[in-house]
Amino acid sequence: MEKALDIIKKLCPKKSLDIETLGITGAIYKRLFKLNKNFDYLDEAIYYYKKGYIIQNDYYNGENLANCLLYKTEDHRLNSEEISYLKFESRNIQKRIIKIIEADIRDGNVNFWMYATLSVCYFCLKDDEKYKKYQDKFYGNCMADWQKQTYLETINKLKDLI
């Protein structure tokens, strides 16, 4: 991950408006956080996902931003007000993501990751019926075990945080 970070920094992601660069940079920092629980890495992931989400208004950066905000609630340096705000902001983003994906689906722009994202959003919003509905659609359309595993890792991590 450190080598990946060195490589991506050559693209100057702090100044970039390229959605792929921002998303990949966010993903690297998120993985570094998951490996060592250094919240400085998580703050960087939040920065890049938020920037990408604001620029593109897309579900990929939005879902990752919402999830990272929930991961941030585990930072023991935060007070209860800050934790409440992070959860509130995450829920708001999840609601907006649902609207983004619903519009994409109406326009015929569908891929199976959208179902995974909808399932995660509804899981976090505690709508079990829609969570399971979109989980089933995701499972019915994904093609590899690693895709299901990635989805399940996200759900399992979020169980502890919502």
XYZ file of N, CA and C in Angstrom:
486
model
N 0.822 -1.198 0.000
C 0.000 0.000 0.000
C 0.864 1.260 0.000
N 1.980 1.205 0.731
C 2.874 2.375 0.747
C 3.452 2.628 -0.647
N 3.797 1.556 -1.365
C 4.318 1.708 -2.726
C 3.237 2.281 -3.650
N 2.008 1.798 -3.484
C 0.893 2.337 -4.276
C 0.698 3.824 -3.994
N 0.841 4.193 -2.742
C 0.704 5.590 -2.361
C 1.797 6.436 -3.014
N 3.028 5.928 -3.022
C 4.123 6.650 -3.679
C 3.835 6.855 -5.166
N 3.277 5.829 -5.794
C 2.985 5.921 -7.228
C 1.862 6.922 -7.490
N 0.781 6.834 -6.736
C -0.365 7.713 -6.985
C -0.033 9.172 -6.678
N 0.872 9.399 -5.749
C 1.254 10.782 -5.420
C 1.894 11.492 -6.601
N 2.458 10.734 -7.553
C 3.045 11.338 -8.748
C 1.978 12.015 -9.611
N 0.715 11.640 -9.398
C -0.386 12.261 -10.135
C -0.949 13.495 -9.425
N -0.326 13.869 -8.311
C -0.740 15.045 -7.529
C -2.241 15.017 -7.201
N -2.667 13.986 -6.475
C -4.107 13.861 -6.217
C -4.719 15.009 -5.422
N -3.940 15.708 -4.603
C -4.486 16.855 -3.851
C -4.995 17.943 -4.796
N -4.366 18.060 -5.954
C -4.751 19.081 -6.925
C -5.648 18.527 -8.029
N -5.800 17.220 -8.069
C -6.506 16.567 -9.166
C -8.017 16.730 -9.070
N -8.634 16.769 -10.231
C -10.093 16.721 -10.331
C -10.530 15.435 -11.026
N -9.568 14.542 -11.287
C -9.859 13.279 -11.948
C -10.486 12.305 -10.950
N -11.682 11.849 -11.250
C -12.447 11.006 -10.331
C -11.731 9.691 -10.050
N -11.132 9.083 -11.054
C -10.421 7.813 -10.843
C -9.223 8.000 -9.916
N -8.478 9.063 -10.128
C -7.326 9.344 -9.263
C -7.775 9.551 -7.825
N -8.839 10.303 -7.649
C -9.345 10.565 -6.299
C -9.856 9.289 -5.642
N -10.608 8.480 -6.386
C -11.142 7.240 -5.843
C -10.054 6.242 -5.477
N -9.057 6.114 -6.341
C -7.951 5.185 -6.054
C -7.150 5.673 -4.852
N -6.901 6.973 -4.782
C -6.149 7.517 -3.647
C -6.920 7.288 -2.350
N -8.235 7.534 -2.384
C -9.061 7.263 -1.211
C -8.991 5.797 -0.813
N -9.042 4.917 -1.799
C -9.002 3.474 -1.523
C -7.671 3.062 -0.897
N -6.584 3.627 -1.366
C -5.270 3.307 -0.788
C -5.228 3.735 0.673
N -5.656 4.953 0.939
C -5.646 5.427 2.330
C -6.600 4.620 3.214
N -7.753 4.236 2.655
C -8.701 3.433 3.437
C -8.080 2.074 3.788
N -7.396 1.466 2.838
C -6.762 0.173 3.102
C -5.614 0.312 4.110
N -4.870 1.394 4.002
C -3.809 1.636 4.991
C -4.411 1.781 6.385
N -5.536 2.472 6.468
C -6.219 2.598 7.758
C -6.642 1.228 8.273
N -7.238 0.425 7.414
C -7.698 -0.892 7.836
C -6.540 -1.772 8.309
N -5.372 -1.572 7.724
C -4.206 -2.377 8.105
C -3.625 -1.979 9.456
N -3.636 -0.681 9.765
C -2.926 -0.260 10.987
C -3.725 0.631 11.937
N -4.996 0.908 11.598
C -5.881 1.712 12.467
C -5.348 3.113 12.774
N -4.555 3.657 11.874
C -4.065 5.023 12.009
C -5.129 5.952 11.419
N -5.752 6.730 12.279
C -6.853 7.581 11.837
C -6.408 8.718 10.928
N -5.113 9.008 10.885
C -4.620 9.992 9.916
C -4.856 9.482 8.493
N -4.658 8.191 8.291
C -4.936 7.600 6.979
C -6.428 7.685 6.660
N -7.252 7.427 7.637
C -8.693 7.499 7.414
C -9.113 8.925 7.067
N -8.531 9.913 7.721
C -8.835 11.309 7.394
C -8.485 11.625 5.945
N -7.384 11.071 5.476
C -6.997 11.270 4.070
C -8.004 10.586 3.145
N -8.416 9.368 3.482
C -9.411 8.666 2.668
C -10.690 9.493 2.594
N -11.129 10.014 3.723
C -12.334 10.844 3.761
C -12.165 12.063 2.857
N -11.010 12.695 2.920
C -10.750 13.875 2.082
C -10.930 13.541 0.597
N -10.302 12.452 0.146
C -10.341 12.121 -1.284
C -11.717 11.637 -1.720
N -12.358 10.817 -0.913
C -13.703 10.368 -1.276
C -14.682 11.539 -1.288
N -14.549 12.445 -0.337
C -15.452 13.596 -0.289
C -15.249 14.486 -1.518
N -14.014 14.727 -1.871
C -13.720 15.544 -3.045
C -14.307 14.893 -4.299
N -14.096 13.593 -4.454
C -14.642 12.884 -5.604
C -16.161 12.906 -5.622
N -16.757 12.745 -4.457
C -18.218 12.750 -4.352
C -18.781 14.123 -4.703
N -18.156 15.171 -4.235
C -18.616 16.529 -4.529
C -18.491 16.832 -6.023
N -17.369 16.435 -6.611
C -17.149 16.721 -8.035
C -18.101 15.925 -8.918
N -18.224 14.634 -8.662
C -18.946 13.741 -9.566
C -20.373 13.422 -9.122
N -20.646 13.570 -7.814
C -21.956 13.197 -7.268
C -22.270 11.743 -7.625
N -21.284 10.868 -7.379
C -21.399 9.472 -7.762
C -21.535 8.561 -6.547
N -22.068 7.389 -6.791
C -22.312 6.477 -5.673
C -21.033 5.824 -5.158
N -20.027 5.598 -6.008
C -18.799 4.949 -5.543
C -18.113 5.786 -4.463
N -17.791 7.023 -4.796
C -17.151 7.894 -3.808
C -18.083 8.180 -2.639
N -19.374 8.313 -2.913
C -20.338 8.576 -1.857
C -20.430 7.447 -0.851
N -20.534 6.209 -1.350
C -20.613 5.077 -0.421
C -19.349 4.972 0.419
N -18.207 5.124 -0.217
C -16.952 5.028 0.533
C -16.816 6.160 1.542
N -17.260 7.346 1.173
C -17.247 8.467 2.117
C -18.142 8.149 3.310
N -19.370 7.709 3.048
C -20.307 7.392 4.135
C -19.736 6.314 5.050
N -19.142 5.281 4.465
C -18.565 4.203 5.270
C -17.380 4.696 6.092
N -16.532 5.505 5.487
C -15.360 6.020 6.212
C -15.786 6.923 7.371
N -16.846 7.676 7.174
C -17.345 8.505 8.283
C -17.773 7.619 9.448
N -18.375 6.479 9.147
C -18.739 5.546 10.216
C -17.506 4.918 10.850
N -16.501 4.579 10.039
C -15.250 4.044 10.599
C -14.622 5.054 11.559
N -14.748 6.311 11.216
C -14.159 7.391 12.023
C -14.766 7.442 13.426
N -15.994 6.952 13.585
C -16.634 6.991 14.908
C -15.889 6.137 15.929
N -14.985 5.285 15.478
C -14.191 4.468 16.401
C -12.977 5.208 16.965
N -12.757 6.425 16.504
C -11.630 7.221 16.993
C -11.938 7.678 18.421
N -11.198 7.149 19.362
C -11.460 7.407 20.781
C -11.166 8.849 21.200
N -10.582 9.624 20.311
C -10.313 11.030 20.619
C -11.547 11.904 20.402
N -12.581 11.332 19.772
C -13.787 12.096 19.468
C -14.743 12.105 20.654
N -15.481 13.211 20.784
C -16.507 13.261 21.820
C -17.837 12.791 21.236
N -18.842 12.660 22.065
C -20.126 12.101 21.635
C -20.812 12.970 20.578
N -20.641 14.273 20.668
C -21.221 15.173 19.674
C -20.609 14.940 18.290
N -19.295 14.783 18.253
C -18.611 14.535 16.978
C -19.035 13.191 16.389
N -19.174 12.197 17.229
C -19.603 10.872 16.764
C -21.028 10.946 16.217
N -21.890 11.649 16.911
C -23.274 11.818 16.437
C -23.304 12.522 15.086
N -22.471 13.538 14.923
C -22.424 14.252 13.647
C -21.970 13.328 12.519
N -20.933 12.533 12.759
C -20.429 11.616 11.732
C -21.515 10.630 11.299
N -22.259 10.109 12.256
C -23.336 9.176 11.933
C -24.450 9.882 11.155
N -24.783 11.092 11.564
C -25.804 11.880 10.885
C -25.390 12.163 9.439
N -24.170 12.602 9.253
C -23.679 12.920 7.909
C -23.626 11.668 7.034
N -23.211 10.563 7.611
C -23.173 9.306 6.866
C -24.575 8.922 6.389
N -25.560 9.017 7.259
C -26.946 8.700 6.879
C -27.444 9.618 5.759
N -27.129 10.892 5.852
C -27.551 11.828 4.807
C -26.941 11.469 3.458
N -25.675 11.121 3.464
C -25.004 10.720 2.220
C -25.633 9.444 1.677
N -25.919 8.484 2.548
C -26.543 7.235 2.101
C -27.894 7.504 1.445
N -28.670 8.404 2.002
C -29.966 8.741 1.409
C -29.786 9.367 0.026
N -28.778 10.213 -0.122
C -28.511 10.829 -1.431
C -28.015 9.800 -2.432
N -27.202 8.848 -1.964
C -26.694 7.792 -2.846
C -27.860 6.978 -3.405
N -28.815 6.655 -2.555
C -29.989 5.902 -3.012
C -30.671 6.657 -4.145
N -30.839 7.946 -4.006
C -31.479 8.751 -5.066
C -30.641 8.751 -6.344
N -29.325 8.845 -6.194
C -28.437 8.826 -7.363
C -28.588 7.512 -8.114
N -28.541 6.406 -7.374
C -28.618 5.095 -8.030
C -30.005 4.862 -8.618
N -31.041 5.245 -7.910
C -32.394 5.081 -8.456
C -32.539 5.833 -9.779
N -31.964 7.027 -9.872
C -32.012 7.800 -11.124
C -31.225 7.082 -12.219
N -30.060 6.542 -11.870
C -29.267 5.794 -12.853
C -30.033 4.577 -13.358
N -30.680 3.865 -12.458
C -31.442 2.675 -12.847
C -32.596 3.061 -13.768
N -33.298 4.146 -13.433
C -34.392 4.626 -14.298
C -33.886 4.979 -15.697
N -32.636 5.480 -15.760
C -32.043 5.848 -17.045
C -31.436 4.653 -17.774
N -31.506 3.472 -17.149
C -30.974 2.262 -17.784
C -29.490 2.034 -17.560
N -28.880 2.821 -16.691
C -27.450 2.673 -16.392
C -27.303 1.808 -15.136
N -27.246 0.491 -15.319
C -27.240 -0.426 -14.190
C -26.008 -1.314 -14.245
N -25.383 -1.510 -13.074
C -24.382 -2.561 -12.928
C -24.573 -3.190 -11.558
N -24.051 -4.381 -11.389
C -24.338 -5.132 -10.161
C -23.782 -4.477 -8.910
N -22.753 -3.633 -9.024
C -22.226 -2.950 -7.844
C -23.242 -1.953 -7.289
N -24.110 -1.453 -8.141
C -25.164 -0.555 -7.663
C -26.058 -1.280 -6.661
N -26.336 -2.544 -6.936
C -27.160 -3.322 -6.009
C -26.456 -3.511 -4.673
N -25.145 -3.742 -4.717
C -24.379 -3.879 -3.474
C -24.434 -2.574 -2.690
N -24.264 -1.464 -3.377
C -24.288 -0.161 -2.712
C -25.668 0.121 -2.125
N -26.709 -0.162 -2.876
C -28.066 0.028 -2.340
C -28.274 -0.841 -1.101
N -27.821 -2.074 -1.163
C -27.960 -2.969 -0.023
C -27.239 -2.417 1.200
N -26.013 -1.941 1.016
C -25.243 -1.377 2.133
C -25.955 -0.143 2.696
N -26.418 0.724 1.817
C -27.117 1.932 2.285
C -28.356 1.570 3.092
N -29.154 0.664 2.566
C -30.364 0.280 3.293
C -30.035 -0.462 4.585
N -28.947 -1.215 4.593
C -28.503 -1.864 5.826
C -28.211 -0.800 6.888
N -27.459 0.218 6.500
C -27.098 1.285 7.443
C -28.308 2.100 7.881
N -29.282 2.225 7.001
C -30.500 2.967 7.322
C -31.534 2.085 8.026
N -31.159 0.833 8.259
C -31.980 -0.142 9.004
C -33.312 -0.444 8.328
N -33.271 -0.520 6.996
C -34.434 -0.946 6.217
C -34.134 -2.375 5.748
N -34.471 -3.350 6.590
C -34.105 -4.743 6.335
C -34.696 -5.304 5.044
N -35.915 -4.907 4.724
C -36.558 -5.435 3.516
C -35.774 -5.049 2.262
N -35.447 -3.767 2.135
C -34.711 -3.317 0.950
C -33.250 -3.768 0.998
N -32.677 -3.834 2.188
C -31.316 -4.361 2.335
C -31.231 -5.765 1.742
N -32.146 -6.624 2.109
C -32.134 -8.013 1.632
C -32.496 -8.090 0.151
N -33.426 -7.262 -0.282
C -33.828 -7.249 -1.696
C -32.629 -6.959 -2.593
N -31.871 -5.918 -2.244
C -30.737 -5.549 -3.096
C -29.539 -6.463 -2.884
N -29.425 -7.047 -1.706
C -28.385 -8.050 -1.497
C -28.629 -9.240 -2.429
N -29.874 -9.681 -2.514
C -30.212 -10.789 -3.411
C -29.926 -10.430 -4.867
N -30.261 -9.209 -5.264
C -29.971 -8.781 -6.649
C -28.472 -8.753 -6.904
N -27.713 -8.278 -5.915
C -26.254 -8.257 -6.053
C -25.722 -9.677 -6.191
N -26.104 -10.555 -5.267
C -25.638 -11.945 -5.318
C -26.013 -12.621 -6.630
N -27.179 -12.302 -7.150
C -27.634 -12.906 -8.396
C -26.897 -12.411 -9.628
N -26.186 -11.292 -9.497
C -25.512 -10.700 -10.659
C -23.995 -10.672 -10.572
N -23.424 -10.831 -9.382
C -21.961 -10.777 -9.319
C -21.379 -12.104 -9.804
N -20.139 -12.047 -10.255
C -19.570 -13.187 -10.965
C -18.418 -13.874 -10.249
N -17.925 -13.290 -9.185
C -16.748 -13.870 -8.537
C -16.910 -13.851 -7.019
N -16.301 -14.830 -6.389
C -16.383 -14.923 -4.930
C -15.776 -13.703 -4.240
N -14.710 -13.113 -4.813
C -14.077 -11.963 -4.164
C -15.046 -10.780 -4.092
N -15.956 -10.692 -5.052
C -16.922 -9.605 -5.043
C -17.882 -9.761 -3.859
N -18.364 -10.963 -3.647
C -19.231 -11.231 -2.494
C -18.458 -11.020 -1.194
N -17.205 -11.459 -1.178
C -16.391 -11.314 0.033
C -16.174 -9.841 0.381
N -15.896 -9.026 -0.615
C -15.716 -7.585 -0.398
C -16.987 -6.974 0.190
N -18.116 -7.332 -0.385
C -19.410 -6.845 0.103
C -19.632 -7.281 1.552
N -19.402 -8.552 1.837
C -19.632 -9.072 3.194
C -18.695 -8.439 4.219
N -17.462 -8.170 3.831
C -16.526 -7.493 4.747
C -17.057 -6.116 5.118
N -17.602 -5.416 4.147
C -18.164 -4.091 4.413
C -19.348 -4.204 5.367
N -20.275 -5.092 5.070
C -21.452 -5.265 5.931
C -21.031 -5.647 7.344
N -20.111 -6.592 7.473
C -19.693 -7.047 8.800
C -19.020 -5.941 9.601
N -18.239 -5.118 8.941
C -17.594 -3.993 9.631
C -18.637 -2.968 10.077
N -19.600 -2.709 9.221
C -20.602 -1.704 9.541
C -21.566 -2.168 10.639
N -21.742 -3.480 10.786
C -22.614 -4.007 11.858
C -22.205 -3.470 13.216
N -20.915 -3.346 13.421
C -20.404 -2.880 14.706
C -20.552 -1.373 14.897
N -20.842 -0.660 13.826
C -20.788 0.804 13.879
C -22.133 1.503 13.816
N -23.165 0.814 13.371
C -24.457 1.502 13.236
C -25.388 1.220 14.405
